[in-house]
Every structure is written in structure tokens, then in C-alpha cells.
Amino acid sequence: PKLPDVIPLARGHTAPVLDTSWSPHDDRVVASAGEDGHILIWQVDSSYSFDDWGSDKFVPRDFDPVLRIGASSRRVGQVLFHPTAQHVLAGATGDHTLKLYDLSSPSSSQLTLTGFTDAIQSFSFSFSGALLATTCRDRKLRVFDARAGGEAVRVGDGHAGIKSSRVVWMGDQDRVATTG
């Protein structure tokens, strides 16, 4: 089936959107990361009706963000909601840091994870959210205590290739898998 010619859009970033993450705690909330250095929080509530979507009667209403976080003077490449802490969101910035925000008081990051020497390619919270694993263009796999911030608690060699590398936790195990 063909999409309708006119659809509702989420407008707010001033440059391309690079990543999105739906909240695991509220299926109406999504975060977006942009090349403009912002993280935007969107809420799709019941007032946005799609009942007549695709029909001649449908009039789209664009979405506006409910929260705008100036995360970096450079891009924000990835965002991810914490798996167990409802108001915690992480964002990887173009200045080689990973910032964790409490969305109930988002004026500044609560924790900053550092020690990266190049672009962060991927990150993933452990099942409980206590740990956070990252891959970086410097070909290092880093594991952080997500509650403490600062430097990695463990650093190891990642994939030797130059392509993007992804990291995921293996369920509720204390093991990660990477692709590269």
C-alpha cells in the first residue's frame, strides 16, 4: 500500500536526525538525536488521532517536542533510554563523550562518561542498567558503571575493522556481543 501524500511530521531539529529511541517505560515517548547537537523528547498522546489517515478527510497535525536538550555544540549521534530508570536517557555526542540525563531535571547532564579518543559508534545498557558497554572508532570496547560516570571500569580491544561496530548485552548475562 502507498503512504498518503500528506502525513504528520515531528519537527524540531534544525539538522538531520541521526537516531531515535522509544521509551521502554512509556510507549508514547520517543527521543531523537540530531546533527544539530540537540536531543528532543516527543510525546505522542491520544490527542493525535490517526483514525482517518489516508482518507481525503485526514488533516495532519505536526508534532512539537515536549523537551529540548542542548547536549553538545557538535552532533548527537545516538540516544538510548535506560532499561530500568524511567527518566534516564543517554546520548553520545560528537565531542567524544557519553552523557546521561535525568529527564525530570534535564538542564545539564547528570553523568558524563569519558575516555573516548574517537567517535562513539554504539552503546548499550546491561539488562539491569548498572553497566553500559560502548564501541568506539578507536577500536576499543569500554564498559562503564552507569551510576558512577567518569572513566571506563574495563577497556578491551574491539573489532579490528574500520566499519561501524555495534555492541549489545546478551540478555541478563554479564556478557556483550559485538559486530563489526
Short mmCIF file of C-alpha atoms in Angstrom, two decimals:
data_model
loop_
_atom_site.label_atom_id
_atom_site.label_comp_id
_atom_site.label_asym_id
_atom_site.label_seq_id
_atom_site.Cartn_x
_atom_site.Cartn_y
_atom_site.Cartn_z
CA PRO A 1 0.00 0.00 0.00
CA LYS A 2 1.09 3.53 -0.78
CA LEU A 3 1.53 6.03 2.03
CA PRO A 4 -0.70 9.10 1.90
CA ASP A 5 0.78 12.20 0.27
CA VAL A 6 0.38 14.20 3.48
CA ILE A 7 1.49 12.73 6.79
CA PRO A 8 2.12 14.25 10.23
CA LEU A 9 5.75 15.10 10.89
CA ALA A 10 7.78 15.59 14.04
CA ARG A 11 9.50 18.94 13.50
CA GLY A 12 12.10 20.40 15.82
CA HIS A 13 15.64 19.58 14.76
CA THR A 14 17.46 22.11 12.59
CA ALA A 15 19.70 19.46 11.02
CA PRO A 16 19.30 15.76 10.13
CA VAL A 17 18.05 13.33 12.79
CA LEU A 18 20.67 10.66 13.43
CA ASP A 19 18.94 8.33 15.89
CA THR A 20 15.72 7.70 17.83
CA SER A 21 14.83 5.67 20.91
CA TRP A 22 11.37 4.74 22.19
CA SER A 23 10.98 4.73 25.96
CA PRO A 24 10.65 1.21 27.41
CA HIS A 25 8.56 2.75 30.22
CA ASP A 26 6.03 4.77 28.21
CA ASP A 27 5.20 3.82 24.63
CA ARG A 28 4.06 7.38 23.93
CA VAL A 29 7.56 8.86 24.47
CA VAL A 30 10.40 8.91 21.94
CA ALA A 31 13.77 10.67 21.97
CA SER A 32 15.62 11.86 18.89
CA ALA A 33 19.28 12.81 18.41
CA GLY A 34 20.40 15.26 15.79
CA GLU A 35 23.32 16.64 13.91
CA ASP A 36 22.28 20.00 15.44
CA GLY A 37 23.63 18.86 18.85
CA HIS A 38 20.19 18.52 20.40
CA ILE A 39 18.23 15.71 21.98
CA LEU A 40 14.50 16.20 21.61
CA ILE A 41 11.81 14.39 23.57
CA TRP A 42 8.48 13.81 21.85
CA GLN A 43 5.18 12.64 23.31
CA VAL A 44 2.57 11.06 21.10
CA ASP A 45 -0.58 11.34 23.16
CA SER A 46 -4.19 10.49 22.48
CA SER A 47 -4.92 13.95 21.03
CA TYR A 48 -3.03 12.89 17.88
CA SER A 49 -5.70 10.94 16.05
CA PHE A 50 -4.82 8.85 13.01
CA ASP A 51 -8.35 7.48 12.54
CA ASP A 52 -8.81 8.88 9.05
CA TRP A 53 -5.17 8.58 7.99
CA GLY A 54 -5.00 8.10 4.24
CA SER A 55 -8.51 9.36 3.56
CA ASP A 56 -9.38 12.68 1.93
CA LYS A 57 -10.74 13.91 5.29
CA PHE A 58 -7.43 13.44 7.14
CA VAL A 59 -5.74 16.68 8.23
CA PRO A 60 -2.29 16.01 9.68
CA ARG A 61 -1.07 17.79 12.80
CA ASP A 62 2.69 18.04 13.08
CA PHE A 63 4.32 17.08 16.37
CA ASP A 64 6.28 19.50 18.54
CA PRO A 65 8.90 18.36 21.05
CA VAL A 66 7.96 18.49 24.74
CA LEU A 67 11.61 18.88 25.78
CA ARG A 68 14.75 20.17 24.06
CA ILE A 69 18.20 19.37 25.48
CA GLY A 70 21.26 21.20 24.15
CA ALA A 71 23.61 18.25 24.57
CA SER A 72 26.61 19.37 22.53
CA SER A 73 27.99 22.07 20.28
CA ARG A 74 28.55 19.20 17.86
CA ARG A 75 26.25 16.38 16.82
CA VAL A 76 24.48 13.81 18.98
CA GLY A 77 24.85 10.51 17.16
CA GLN A 78 22.90 8.09 19.34
CA VAL A 79 20.31 8.16 22.12
CA LEU A 80 19.04 5.36 24.32
CA PHE A 81 16.63 5.18 27.25
CA HIS A 82 17.79 3.42 30.40
CA PRO A 83 16.12 0.00 30.74
CA THR A 84 15.06 0.35 34.38
CA ALA A 85 15.31 4.03 35.42
CA GLN A 86 12.26 5.69 33.89
CA HIS A 87 13.63 9.22 33.44
CA VAL A 88 17.21 8.43 32.42
CA LEU A 89 18.40 8.91 28.86
CA ALA A 90 21.91 8.58 27.41
CA GLY A 91 23.29 10.44 24.41
CA ALA A 92 26.60 10.04 22.56
CA THR A 93 27.98 13.40 21.46
CA GLY A 94 30.35 14.45 18.71
CA ASP A 95 32.85 15.66 21.28
CA HIS A 96 33.57 12.04 22.27
CA THR A 97 31.54 11.85 25.47
CA LEU A 98 28.50 9.90 26.54
CA LYS A 99 26.11 11.91 28.70
CA LEU A 100 23.35 10.61 30.94
CA TYR A 101 20.39 12.88 31.63
CA ASP A 102 17.64 12.82 34.23
CA LEU A 103 14.66 13.98 32.18
CA SER A 104 12.92 15.28 35.29
CA SER A 105 15.73 17.91 35.57
CA PRO A 106 17.42 17.96 32.15
CA SER A 107 19.18 21.34 32.26
CA SER A 108 22.56 19.59 32.40
CA SER A 109 23.82 16.05 32.19
CA GLN A 110 23.85 14.12 35.45
CA LEU A 111 26.84 11.98 34.50
CA THR A 112 29.44 12.15 31.77
CA LEU A 113 31.31 9.07 30.60
CA THR A 114 34.76 9.93 29.26
CA GLY A 115 37.97 8.41 27.94
CA PHE A 116 36.98 8.08 24.29
CA THR A 117 39.63 9.10 21.77
CA ASP A 118 37.36 9.00 18.72
CA ALA A 119 33.68 8.83 17.73
CA ILE A 120 31.37 6.59 19.77
CA GLN A 121 29.82 4.09 17.39
CA SER A 122 27.41 2.20 19.63
CA PHE A 123 26.37 1.78 23.25
CA SER A 124 24.09 -0.50 25.20
CA PHE A 125 22.88 -0.74 28.80
CA SER A 126 23.10 -4.05 30.63
CA PHE A 127 19.83 -5.81 31.50
CA SER A 128 19.72 -4.14 34.94
CA GLY A 129 21.07 -0.81 33.66
CA ALA A 130 24.01 -0.85 36.08
CA LEU A 131 26.60 -1.17 33.31
CA LEU A 132 26.95 0.43 29.92
CA ALA A 133 29.10 -1.01 27.12
CA THR A 134 30.38 1.10 24.23
CA THR A 135 32.22 0.66 20.95
CA CYS A 136 34.31 3.44 19.53
CA ARG A 137 36.01 4.23 16.26
CA ASP A 138 39.35 3.81 18.12
CA ARG A 139 38.51 0.05 18.08
CA LYS A 140 38.12 -0.19 21.86
CA LEU A 141 35.29 -1.82 23.77
CA ARG A 142 34.62 0.03 27.03
CA VAL A 143 32.40 -0.90 29.97
CA PHE A 144 31.24 1.81 32.37
CA ASP A 145 29.50 1.84 35.73
CA ALA A 146 26.39 3.73 34.60
CA ARG A 147 25.82 5.04 38.13
CA ALA A 148 29.31 6.46 38.70
CA GLY A 149 30.25 8.22 35.44
CA GLY A 150 33.84 9.12 34.60
CA GLU A 151 36.27 6.68 33.03
CA ALA A 152 35.55 3.10 31.96
CA VAL A 153 35.86 0.34 34.56
CA ARG A 154 37.10 -2.01 31.83
CA VAL A 155 38.67 -1.39 28.39
CA GLY A 156 39.46 -4.08 25.83
CA ASP A 157 40.20 -4.47 22.17
CA GLY A 158 37.21 -4.41 19.85
CA HIS A 159 36.93 -5.35 16.18
CA ALA A 160 39.97 -4.51 14.06
CA GLY A 161 37.96 -3.36 11.02
CA ILE A 162 37.13 0.26 10.25
CA LYS A 163 33.41 -0.30 9.71
CA SER A 164 30.84 0.58 12.34
CA SER A 165 30.79 -1.75 15.29
CA ARG A 166 27.67 -2.47 17.36
CA VAL A 167 27.51 -3.71 20.93
CA VAL A 168 24.63 -5.47 22.72
CA TRP A 169 24.30 -7.14 26.09
CA MET A 170 23.43 -10.82 26.00
CA GLY A 171 20.14 -10.82 27.92
CA ASP A 172 20.61 -10.78 31.67
CA GLN A 173 24.13 -12.21 31.40
CA ASP A 174 27.30 -10.25 32.16
CA ARG A 175 28.49 -10.69 28.58
CA VAL A 176 28.36 -8.49 25.50
CA ALA A 177 28.39 -9.29 21.80
CA THR A 178 29.83 -7.01 19.15
CA THR A 179 29.57 -6.94 15.40
CA GLY A 180 31.93 -5.20 13.08
#
